[in-house]
C-alpha cells in the first residue's frame, strides 16, 4: 500500500521473495519527475545519507550513475557541503561520506522506472485501500479491500505492507480488528518549510554544492538549506518553528533569509533567477507509532516508513531510515525462508521489533535536540538536560578538528551507532571541551564567522587540484 519511496523500495525487496508483488497507489502517477499532490513534502529539499545510498546501490545497481548522468550531484559531505551547524562552521575535508543531490520527484521517478520494469511487480494506480481482510477476529491478515477504477474489490495476499505514510489508517484498522491501538510518541515542533527552485548562476564562484545553515537552539529556530539539483537548478528550503514560518510571497521569502544564522543564502539568492513560486509544507509533530510494543499483532501485515515513524525533516534522516527499513524487511524474509520455508508465521512481530531498533538512534538524536526549545511539546525524560548539554558540546567539538567531525559524520550517516562517539580519544577530547565550555565564551571556542574553503584534492599522480565547482 503506497507508491512513494517506502512502497517502491519495499516492492523491490519483496520481489525477491514472492511470485507477485502488487503496488496499490491511490493517485495517478506522472510520466516524468513531476511533483505529486499526495507527496507535498516532495517540493522541498531532501537528503539521502550514505547508509541510504548503499541500499540504493544494492537494490538498483547503476542507479546512482544514472542519476548523475541526468544532472544529480554525488558529493563528499565534508568537502562539498558548507555547513553552519548549531552556531559554528564544520571543517571542510575529504570525509569519505557521500550523499546525492537531486529533487525528490526526480529520485522517485528513477526508482519507479526500475520497479515497474521488474517482471513480477505490478503497479496499480487509482486504488484506495479501505481496510484489511483477515481470517476472522484476531486472525492473520489475508489481503485488503480496495476502491478502484472499477469499484470495490478484494485482493488476497500472503503479506500486506503499509507504506502509506503519515496518513496511514492502520491504527484504526487494528483497533477495529480487536488488536488495540499502538502507543504513540509525539514531539510537537510546529515546523513549516517554504521552498522554491532557482536557476543556478552560470558563473558562480562558490566552492560548495550544498549550503546548510542550522540555528543554535534554543536562542534561534530558523534554518536554511540550498543545494544543487538536476536541471542546472538550486533548491532552497527555509524552515522555522513555532509559527515563525517562512513566507510564500516573493519579498517575504527573501527577507526571511536575512534572519538566518549567517547571510550566505541571502547573498547567494540576490542575483539568482527564481523558477518557481515559494510553496509551504507544515509539519506540526514528529511521531513514532510503537507497533512493536503492542501485546498482540497480526501475522501477514507489516508497516514501515512514515506509517511508523515520521521524523523532523530538518535533520535529513527520513529517506535513509526508510531505506534501512526496506533492507531489514528483505533480511527478515530471507531469515524466515531459511528457518521455516513457505511459512510467514511470526515474521510481522519480528520485523516490527527489528525496525524499531533501526529507528531508535535517529529518533533519539532528533528529538533530543528539538526538546531543547522550551516551547516544544513532548515528554522530557530524566537526565535530558545533561544529554542535551553533552550533545551540544559534541557538535561544537566537531567544528574544531577533522577527526571529531569524521566520527560525527559516521553516526550521522548511520554507518555506526553511539559506540563510535565513545572511543577513548574522542571521549577525552569531549570531556576537555565540555570543561572549557563552562568558562570560555562560545566565540572563543568555535569558528562562528569564517566559512571554511574546500580543500585541495590529491590526484592519483600526486598533484594538487582544487575542486571549486559550484
Short mmCIF file of C-alpha atoms in Angstrom, two decimals:
data_model
loop_
_atom_site.label_atom_id
_atom_site.label_comp_id
_atom_site.label_asym_id
_atom_site.label_seq_id
_atom_site.Cartn_x
_atom_site.Cartn_y
_atom_site.Cartn_z
CA UNK A 1 0.00 0.00 0.00
CA UNK A 2 1.62 3.23 -1.23
CA UNK A 3 3.69 4.00 -4.30
CA UNK A 4 6.14 6.52 -2.88
CA UNK A 5 9.73 5.85 -1.77
CA UNK A 6 8.81 3.48 1.08
CA UNK A 7 6.42 1.49 -1.10
CA UNK A 8 8.79 1.32 -4.05
CA UNK A 9 11.78 0.13 -2.01
CA UNK A 10 9.58 -2.39 -0.22
CA UNK A 11 8.32 -3.73 -3.53
CA UNK A 12 11.90 -4.19 -4.70
CA UNK A 13 12.89 -6.38 -1.72
CA UNK A 14 9.58 -8.25 -1.82
CA UNK A 15 10.14 -9.09 -5.49
CA UNK A 16 12.96 -11.42 -4.44
CA UNK A 17 10.72 -13.47 -2.14
CA UNK A 18 7.23 -13.60 -3.71
CA UNK A 19 5.84 -14.73 -7.04
CA UNK A 20 3.93 -11.49 -7.48
CA UNK A 21 4.04 -8.05 -5.85
CA UNK A 22 1.21 -5.55 -6.36
CA UNK A 23 1.70 -1.86 -5.51
CA UNK A 24 -1.56 -0.05 -4.77
CA UNK A 25 -1.31 3.72 -5.27
CA UNK A 26 -4.38 5.88 -4.87
CA UNK A 27 -3.02 8.65 -7.12
CA UNK A 28 -2.46 8.70 -10.87
CA UNK A 29 1.29 8.97 -11.24
CA UNK A 30 3.06 11.37 -13.63
CA UNK A 31 5.12 10.14 -16.55
CA UNK A 32 8.14 12.22 -15.55
CA UNK A 33 9.86 13.74 -12.50
CA UNK A 34 6.89 15.90 -11.55
CA UNK A 35 5.53 16.93 -8.17
CA UNK A 36 2.66 14.81 -6.81
CA UNK A 37 -0.28 16.08 -4.77
CA UNK A 38 -0.04 13.09 -2.40
CA UNK A 39 3.61 13.91 -1.60
CA UNK A 40 3.51 17.58 -0.54
CA UNK A 41 6.95 17.27 1.03
CA UNK A 42 8.33 16.44 -2.42
CA UNK A 43 8.67 20.13 -3.29
CA UNK A 44 11.24 20.56 -0.54
CA UNK A 45 14.89 19.67 -0.12
CA UNK A 46 15.69 16.02 0.64
CA UNK A 47 18.81 14.16 1.68
CA UNK A 48 19.86 10.56 1.19
CA UNK A 49 22.64 9.83 3.66
CA UNK A 50 25.39 7.35 2.89
CA UNK A 51 23.64 4.38 4.52
CA UNK A 52 20.67 5.06 2.23
CA UNK A 53 22.93 5.34 -0.82
CA UNK A 54 24.33 1.89 -0.01
CA UNK A 55 20.81 0.45 -0.01
CA UNK A 56 20.04 2.09 -3.37
CA UNK A 57 23.25 0.66 -4.82
CA UNK A 58 22.37 -2.82 -3.52
CA UNK A 59 18.80 -2.77 -4.80
CA UNK A 60 19.35 -0.92 -8.07
CA UNK A 61 22.85 -1.43 -9.50
CA UNK A 62 23.86 1.53 -11.66
CA UNK A 63 21.09 3.82 -10.34
CA UNK A 64 23.45 6.39 -8.81
CA UNK A 65 25.39 6.67 -12.07
CA UNK A 66 22.08 7.08 -13.89
CA UNK A 67 21.07 9.87 -11.51
CA UNK A 68 24.41 11.60 -12.03
CA UNK A 69 24.11 11.27 -15.80
CA UNK A 70 20.79 13.09 -15.55
CA UNK A 71 22.28 16.03 -13.66
CA UNK A 72 22.35 14.97 -10.00
CA UNK A 73 25.49 15.70 -7.98
CA UNK A 74 27.11 12.94 -5.93
CA UNK A 75 29.13 14.79 -3.30
CA UNK A 76 31.50 14.22 -0.42
CA UNK A 77 29.76 15.56 2.68
CA UNK A 78 32.88 17.05 4.22
CA UNK A 79 34.38 18.56 1.06
CA UNK A 80 31.41 19.75 -0.98
CA UNK A 81 28.95 20.86 1.71
CA UNK A 82 29.40 24.11 3.62
CA UNK A 83 27.65 23.53 6.93
CA UNK A 84 26.98 26.07 9.67
CA UNK A 85 25.72 23.75 12.39
CA UNK A 86 24.42 24.73 15.81
CA UNK A 87 26.22 28.06 15.62
CA UNK A 88 29.61 27.03 14.14
CA UNK A 89 31.13 26.07 10.78
CA UNK A 90 32.12 22.47 10.21
CA UNK A 91 35.63 21.96 8.79
CA UNK A 92 35.93 21.17 5.06
CA UNK A 93 37.84 17.98 4.28
CA UNK A 94 37.55 14.82 2.21
CA UNK A 95 35.43 12.77 4.60
CA UNK A 96 34.55 9.71 2.50
CA UNK A 97 30.85 10.13 3.39
CA UNK A 98 28.70 10.67 0.34
CA UNK A 99 25.22 11.90 -0.44
CA UNK A 100 23.46 12.67 -3.70
CA UNK A 101 21.85 15.99 -4.55
CA UNK A 102 18.66 15.78 -6.59
CA UNK A 103 15.00 16.61 -6.21
CA UNK A 104 12.65 14.14 -4.55
CA UNK A 105 10.41 13.78 -7.68
CA UNK A 106 13.48 13.01 -9.82
CA UNK A 107 14.73 10.31 -7.45
CA UNK A 108 11.27 8.78 -7.08
CA UNK A 109 10.72 8.78 -10.86
CA UNK A 110 14.01 6.97 -11.49
CA UNK A 111 13.32 4.39 -8.77
CA UNK A 112 9.77 3.84 -10.04
CA UNK A 113 11.13 3.19 -13.52
CA UNK A 114 13.32 0.41 -12.14
CA UNK A 115 10.43 -1.08 -10.17
CA UNK A 116 7.86 -1.25 -12.97
CA UNK A 117 10.45 -2.99 -15.17
CA UNK A 118 10.53 -5.96 -12.78
CA UNK A 119 8.58 -8.87 -14.32
CA UNK A 120 6.78 -9.87 -11.11
CA UNK A 121 5.79 -6.37 -9.93
CA UNK A 122 2.53 -4.71 -10.93
CA UNK A 123 1.74 -1.05 -10.20
CA UNK A 124 -1.99 -0.31 -9.94
CA UNK A 125 -2.88 3.38 -9.96
CA UNK A 126 -6.10 4.86 -8.65
CA UNK A 127 -6.61 2.22 -5.95
CA UNK A 128 -7.51 3.34 -2.41
CA UNK A 129 -7.27 0.69 0.30
CA UNK A 130 -10.38 0.67 2.51
CA UNK A 131 -9.43 -1.97 5.05
CA UNK A 132 -7.72 -5.25 5.87
CA UNK A 133 -9.05 -8.76 5.26
CA UNK A 134 -8.46 -11.33 7.99
CA UNK A 135 -9.15 -14.98 8.74
CA UNK A 136 -11.58 -13.88 11.40
CA UNK A 137 -11.43 -11.87 14.65
CA UNK A 138 -7.82 -11.84 15.80
CA UNK A 139 -6.69 -13.86 12.78
CA UNK A 140 -3.87 -13.24 10.32
CA UNK A 141 -4.23 -10.61 7.61
CA UNK A 142 -5.09 -12.23 4.26
CA UNK A 143 -5.47 -9.23 1.95
CA UNK A 144 -7.14 -5.85 1.51
CA UNK A 145 -10.41 -4.25 0.48
CA UNK A 146 -9.91 -1.62 -2.21
CA UNK A 147 -11.83 1.03 -4.10
CA UNK A 148 -10.52 1.10 -7.67
CA UNK A 149 -11.49 2.44 -11.07
CA UNK A 150 -13.99 -0.43 -11.45
CA UNK A 151 -15.48 -0.13 -7.99
CA UNK A 152 -14.92 -2.16 -4.82
CA UNK A 153 -12.99 -5.41 -4.83
CA UNK A 154 -10.87 -7.59 -2.60
CA UNK A 155 -7.29 -8.65 -3.16
CA UNK A 156 -5.82 -11.69 -1.42
CA UNK A 157 -2.16 -11.59 -0.30
CA UNK A 158 0.27 -13.61 1.79
CA UNK A 159 1.77 -10.35 3.11
CA UNK A 160 0.37 -6.80 3.21
CA UNK A 161 2.82 -3.90 3.62
CA UNK A 162 1.59 -0.49 4.79
CA UNK A 163 3.82 2.22 3.27
CA UNK A 164 1.13 4.90 3.08
CA UNK A 165 2.95 7.47 5.24
CA UNK A 166 1.61 9.83 7.88
CA UNK A 167 -1.94 9.28 6.68
CA UNK A 168 -1.91 5.56 7.43
CA UNK A 169 -5.20 4.21 8.79
CA UNK A 170 -3.57 1.13 10.30
CA UNK A 171 -4.13 2.21 13.95
CA UNK A 172 -7.90 2.39 13.37
CA UNK A 173 -7.96 -0.86 11.39
CA UNK A 174 -6.04 -2.76 14.06
CA UNK A 175 -8.35 -1.42 16.76
CA UNK A 176 -11.41 -2.47 14.77
CA UNK A 177 -9.93 -5.98 14.43
CA UNK A 178 -9.52 -6.27 18.19
CA UNK A 179 -5.76 -5.68 18.49
CA UNK A 180 -5.96 -2.27 20.13
CA UNK A 181 -4.02 0.83 19.10
CA UNK A 182 -0.26 1.29 19.20
CA UNK A 183 1.36 3.56 21.75
CA UNK A 184 2.09 6.92 20.11
CA UNK A 185 5.07 9.14 20.90
CA UNK A 186 4.91 12.74 19.71
CA UNK A 187 7.18 15.77 19.83
CA UNK A 188 5.37 18.97 18.87
CA UNK A 189 7.53 21.39 16.88
CA UNK A 190 5.05 23.39 14.73
CA UNK A 191 7.56 23.36 11.87
CA UNK A 192 6.98 24.73 8.40
CA UNK A 193 9.15 24.59 5.29
CA UNK A 194 8.91 27.03 2.41
CA UNK A 195 10.85 26.12 -0.73
CA UNK A 196 11.42 27.21 -4.31
CA UNK A 197 13.72 26.48 -7.23
CA UNK A 198 16.22 28.90 -8.75
CA UNK A 199 18.29 28.85 -11.90
CA UNK A 200 21.84 28.09 -10.85
CA UNK A 201 24.10 31.08 -11.70
CA UNK A 202 26.32 30.16 -14.63
CA UNK A 203 29.47 31.82 -13.29
CA UNK A 204 29.16 31.19 -9.57
CA UNK A 205 32.45 31.28 -7.67
CA UNK A 206 31.11 29.19 -4.76
CA UNK A 207 33.21 26.18 -3.81
CA UNK A 208 30.24 24.35 -2.28
CA UNK A 209 27.46 22.31 -3.86
CA UNK A 210 25.29 22.32 -0.75
CA UNK A 211 24.92 25.01 1.91
CA UNK A 212 23.17 24.35 5.24
CA UNK A 213 22.61 26.95 7.95
CA UNK A 214 21.23 25.45 11.19
CA UNK A 215 20.04 27.55 14.09
CA UNK A 216 21.70 27.30 17.50
CA UNK A 217 19.00 26.15 19.88
CA UNK A 218 17.35 27.40 22.00
CA UNK A 219 18.13 31.01 21.02
CA UNK A 220 17.15 30.68 17.36
CA UNK A 221 14.91 28.34 15.36
CA UNK A 222 15.33 29.46 11.76
CA UNK A 223 17.30 27.29 9.33
CA UNK A 224 18.03 27.43 5.62
CA UNK A 225 19.25 24.94 3.02
CA UNK A 226 20.47 25.41 -0.54
CA UNK A 227 21.63 22.61 -2.83
CA UNK A 228 22.40 21.82 -6.45
CA UNK A 229 19.79 19.63 -8.14
CA UNK A 230 19.31 18.30 -11.66
CA UNK A 231 18.43 20.68 -14.44
CA UNK A 232 21.11 23.24 -13.52
CA UNK A 233 18.97 24.42 -10.60
CA UNK A 234 19.22 25.24 -6.94
CA UNK A 235 16.56 24.16 -4.50
CA UNK A 236 16.22 26.45 -1.48
CA UNK A 237 14.28 25.39 1.61
CA UNK A 238 13.75 27.71 4.58
CA UNK A 239 12.28 26.48 7.85
CA UNK A 240 11.07 27.87 11.15
CA UNK A 241 9.48 26.50 14.32
CA UNK A 242 6.57 27.65 16.48
CA UNK A 243 4.73 29.75 13.94
CA UNK A 244 7.81 31.66 12.74
CA UNK A 245 7.24 30.26 9.29
CA UNK A 246 8.93 31.37 6.04
CA UNK A 247 6.51 33.42 3.91
CA UNK A 248 5.31 32.33 0.47
CA UNK A 249 5.47 35.75 -1.19
CA UNK A 250 8.49 36.93 -3.19
CA UNK A 251 9.64 39.71 -0.88
CA UNK A 252 8.88 37.84 2.33
CA UNK A 253 10.80 34.73 1.26
CA UNK A 254 13.96 36.72 0.56
CA UNK A 255 13.53 38.82 3.70
CA UNK A 256 13.28 35.67 5.83
CA UNK A 257 16.78 34.72 4.68
CA UNK A 258 18.12 37.84 6.43
CA UNK A 259 17.17 36.23 9.73
CA UNK A 260 19.14 33.02 9.11
CA UNK A 261 22.22 32.28 11.25
CA UNK A 262 24.57 33.64 8.53
CA UNK A 263 23.97 35.86 5.45
CA UNK A 264 25.31 33.37 2.90
CA UNK A 265 21.97 32.12 1.49
CA UNK A 266 20.63 35.67 1.33
CA UNK A 267 23.72 36.77 -0.61
CA UNK A 268 23.54 33.77 -2.97
CA UNK A 269 19.90 34.44 -3.85
CA UNK A 270 20.14 38.15 -4.52
CA UNK A 271 21.44 37.56 -8.03
CA UNK A 272 19.70 34.25 -8.73
CA UNK A 273 16.66 33.88 -11.01
CA UNK A 274 13.60 32.26 -9.38
CA UNK A 275 12.00 29.46 -11.39
CA UNK A 276 9.00 28.64 -9.17
CA UNK A 277 6.81 30.32 -6.60
CA UNK A 278 7.55 29.59 -2.91
CA UNK A 279 5.43 26.74 -1.51
CA UNK A 280 4.91 25.83 2.15
CA UNK A 281 4.52 22.48 3.92
CA UNK A 282 3.64 22.31 7.61
CA UNK A 283 4.76 19.55 9.97
CA UNK A 284 3.27 20.01 13.44
CA UNK A 285 4.89 16.98 15.09
CA UNK A 286 7.46 14.26 14.87
CA UNK A 287 5.63 10.98 15.54
CA UNK A 288 6.52 7.37 16.30
CA UNK A 289 3.80 4.69 16.48
CA UNK A 290 5.19 1.80 18.53
CA UNK A 291 3.63 -1.19 16.78
CA UNK A 292 6.48 -3.29 18.18
CA UNK A 293 5.12 -2.78 21.72
CA UNK A 294 1.57 -3.98 21.01
CA UNK A 295 0.63 -7.03 23.12
CA UNK A 296 -0.80 -8.73 20.04
CA UNK A 297 -0.04 -8.12 16.38
CA UNK A 298 -1.42 -9.95 13.33
CA UNK A 299 0.66 -12.12 11.07
CA UNK A 300 0.61 -11.20 7.39
CA UNK A 301 0.91 -7.44 7.97
CA UNK A 302 3.90 -5.10 8.36
CA UNK A 303 4.40 -1.34 8.35
CA UNK A 304 7.39 0.82 7.56
CA UNK A 305 8.37 4.37 6.61
CA UNK A 306 6.30 7.31 7.86
CA UNK A 307 3.44 4.90 8.61
CA UNK A 308 5.55 4.00 11.64
CA UNK A 309 7.87 6.94 12.32
CA UNK A 310 7.76 10.41 10.78
CA UNK A 311 10.91 12.31 11.77
CA UNK A 312 11.56 16.04 11.79
CA UNK A 313 12.80 16.61 8.20
CA UNK A 314 15.25 19.34 9.29
CA UNK A 315 17.73 16.59 10.16
CA UNK A 316 17.57 14.91 6.74
CA UNK A 317 17.16 11.35 8.06
CA UNK A 318 13.77 10.31 6.68
CA UNK A 319 14.57 8.66 3.33
CA UNK A 320 17.65 6.96 4.77
CA UNK A 321 15.67 5.44 7.65
CA UNK A 322 13.06 4.28 5.12
CA UNK A 323 15.79 2.65 3.01
CA UNK A 324 17.19 0.81 6.01
CA UNK A 325 13.69 -0.35 6.91
CA UNK A 326 13.19 -1.81 3.44
CA UNK A 327 16.53 -3.62 3.64
CA UNK A 328 15.60 -5.00 7.06
CA UNK A 329 12.35 -6.33 5.61
CA UNK A 330 14.36 -8.23 3.00
CA UNK A 331 16.69 -9.59 5.67
CA UNK A 332 13.75 -10.77 7.79
CA UNK A 333 12.17 -12.52 4.82
CA UNK A 334 15.45 -14.22 3.95
CA UNK A 335 15.88 -15.42 7.53
CA UNK A 336 12.28 -16.64 7.59
CA UNK A 337 12.82 -18.60 4.37
CA UNK A 338 15.84 -20.32 5.86
CA UNK A 339 14.17 -21.26 9.13
CA UNK A 340 10.59 -22.03 8.07
CA UNK A 341 10.30 -22.16 4.25
CA UNK A 342 6.85 -21.22 2.98
CA UNK A 343 5.65 -20.07 6.41
CA UNK A 344 5.40 -16.39 7.45
CA UNK A 345 4.24 -17.04 11.00
CA UNK A 346 5.95 -14.67 13.44
CA UNK A 347 7.54 -12.57 10.70
CA UNK A 348 5.43 -9.48 11.33
CA UNK A 349 6.30 -9.09 15.00
CA UNK A 350 9.99 -9.84 14.41
CA UNK A 351 10.16 -7.24 11.66
CA UNK A 352 8.44 -4.51 13.68
CA UNK A 353 10.80 -5.10 16.61
CA UNK A 354 13.82 -5.01 14.30
CA UNK A 355 12.54 -1.88 12.58
CA UNK A 356 12.23 -0.14 15.95
CA UNK A 357 15.91 -0.80 16.60
CA UNK A 358 16.74 0.78 13.23
CA UNK A 359 14.70 3.87 14.07
CA UNK A 360 15.86 4.36 17.65
CA UNK A 361 19.11 6.28 17.14
CA UNK A 362 17.69 8.71 14.60
CA UNK A 363 14.65 9.39 16.78
CA UNK A 364 16.77 9.95 19.88
CA UNK A 365 19.15 12.39 18.20
CA UNK A 366 16.41 14.42 16.51
CA UNK A 367 14.00 14.67 19.43
CA UNK A 368 16.73 15.35 21.99
CA UNK A 369 17.74 18.45 20.06
CA UNK A 370 14.14 19.56 19.39
CA UNK A 371 13.30 19.30 23.09
CA UNK A 372 15.94 21.96 23.86
CA UNK A 373 13.29 24.52 22.95
CA UNK A 374 11.01 25.28 25.92
CA UNK A 375 8.03 25.60 23.53
CA UNK A 376 8.46 22.07 22.17
CA UNK A 377 5.69 19.71 23.31
CA UNK A 378 6.79 16.26 24.36
CA UNK A 379 7.87 14.04 27.22
CA UNK A 380 11.17 15.11 28.79
CA UNK A 381 12.85 12.12 30.45
CA UNK A 382 15.14 12.42 33.49
CA UNK A 383 18.66 13.45 32.58
CA UNK A 384 17.57 15.12 29.32
CA UNK A 385 19.29 18.44 30.05
CA UNK A 386 22.60 16.71 30.73
CA UNK A 387 22.25 14.73 27.49
CA UNK A 388 21.45 17.90 25.53
CA UNK A 389 24.45 19.69 27.04
CA UNK A 390 26.70 16.77 26.11
CA UNK A 391 25.38 16.54 22.53
CA UNK A 392 25.68 20.32 22.14
CA UNK A 393 29.31 20.18 23.25
CA UNK A 394 29.94 17.27 20.89
CA UNK A 395 28.51 19.25 17.97
CA UNK A 396 30.71 22.20 18.92
CA UNK A 397 33.76 19.92 19.13
CA UNK A 398 33.14 18.65 15.60
CA UNK A 399 33.72 22.18 14.31
CA UNK A 400 37.26 22.22 15.70
CA UNK A 401 39.01 19.28 14.06
CA UNK A 402 38.51 16.81 11.24
CA UNK A 403 38.92 13.68 13.37
CA UNK A 404 35.99 14.57 15.64
CA UNK A 405 33.91 15.66 12.66
CA UNK A 406 34.62 12.40 10.81
CA UNK A 407 33.32 10.36 13.74
CA UNK A 408 30.24 12.57 13.95
CA UNK A 409 29.60 12.01 10.24
CA UNK A 410 29.92 8.27 10.80
CA UNK A 411 26.99 8.37 13.22
CA UNK A 412 25.02 10.94 11.21
CA UNK A 413 25.24 8.79 8.09
CA UNK A 414 24.16 5.75 10.13
CA UNK A 415 27.37 3.87 9.41
CA UNK A 416 27.81 3.31 13.16
CA UNK A 417 26.00 3.78 16.47
CA UNK A 418 26.78 5.79 19.57
CA UNK A 419 29.71 3.48 20.33
CA UNK A 420 31.61 5.46 17.67
CA UNK A 421 31.39 8.53 19.91
CA UNK A 422 32.61 6.64 22.97
CA UNK A 423 36.07 5.85 21.61
CA UNK A 424 38.67 6.90 24.20
CA UNK A 425 40.37 9.64 22.18
CA UNK A 426 37.09 11.35 21.27
CA UNK A 427 35.69 10.88 24.78
CA UNK A 428 38.74 12.59 26.29
CA UNK A 429 38.55 15.44 23.80
CA UNK A 430 34.85 15.90 24.57
CA UNK A 431 35.48 15.94 28.31
CA UNK A 432 38.17 18.60 27.88
CA UNK A 433 35.95 20.71 25.62
CA UNK A 434 32.96 20.37 27.97
CA UNK A 435 35.08 21.68 30.85
CA UNK A 436 36.30 24.56 28.67
CA UNK A 437 32.71 25.43 27.74
CA UNK A 438 31.96 26.29 31.37
CA UNK A 439 34.49 29.14 31.37
CA UNK A 440 35.22 30.27 27.80
CA UNK A 441 32.67 32.20 25.66
CA UNK A 442 31.40 30.42 22.56
CA UNK A 443 33.01 32.91 20.17
CA UNK A 444 36.43 31.98 21.57
CA UNK A 445 35.77 28.24 21.32
CA UNK A 446 34.47 27.66 17.78
CA UNK A 447 34.52 29.19 14.31
CA UNK A 448 31.44 31.40 14.14
CA UNK A 449 32.42 33.74 11.35
CA UNK A 450 34.55 32.34 8.52
CA UNK A 451 33.15 29.81 6.05
CA UNK A 452 35.96 27.24 5.52
CA UNK A 453 37.17 26.72 1.99
CA UNK A 454 37.03 23.40 0.15
CA UNK A 455 40.33 21.53 0.49
CA UNK A 456 42.81 20.67 -2.22
CA UNK A 457 42.31 17.15 -3.52
CA UNK A 458 45.28 14.95 -4.33
CA UNK A 459 45.12 13.47 -7.81
CA UNK A 460 46.28 9.87 -8.49
CA UNK A 461 49.58 11.30 -9.84
CA UNK A 462 50.21 13.10 -6.58
CA UNK A 463 49.49 16.64 -7.74
CA UNK A 464 47.11 19.05 -6.00
CA UNK A 465 43.96 20.46 -7.50
CA UNK A 466 41.08 22.48 -6.10
CA UNK A 467 37.53 21.24 -6.55
CA UNK A 468 35.73 24.58 -6.71
CA UNK A 469 32.80 23.76 -8.97
CA UNK A 470 29.60 25.31 -7.72
#
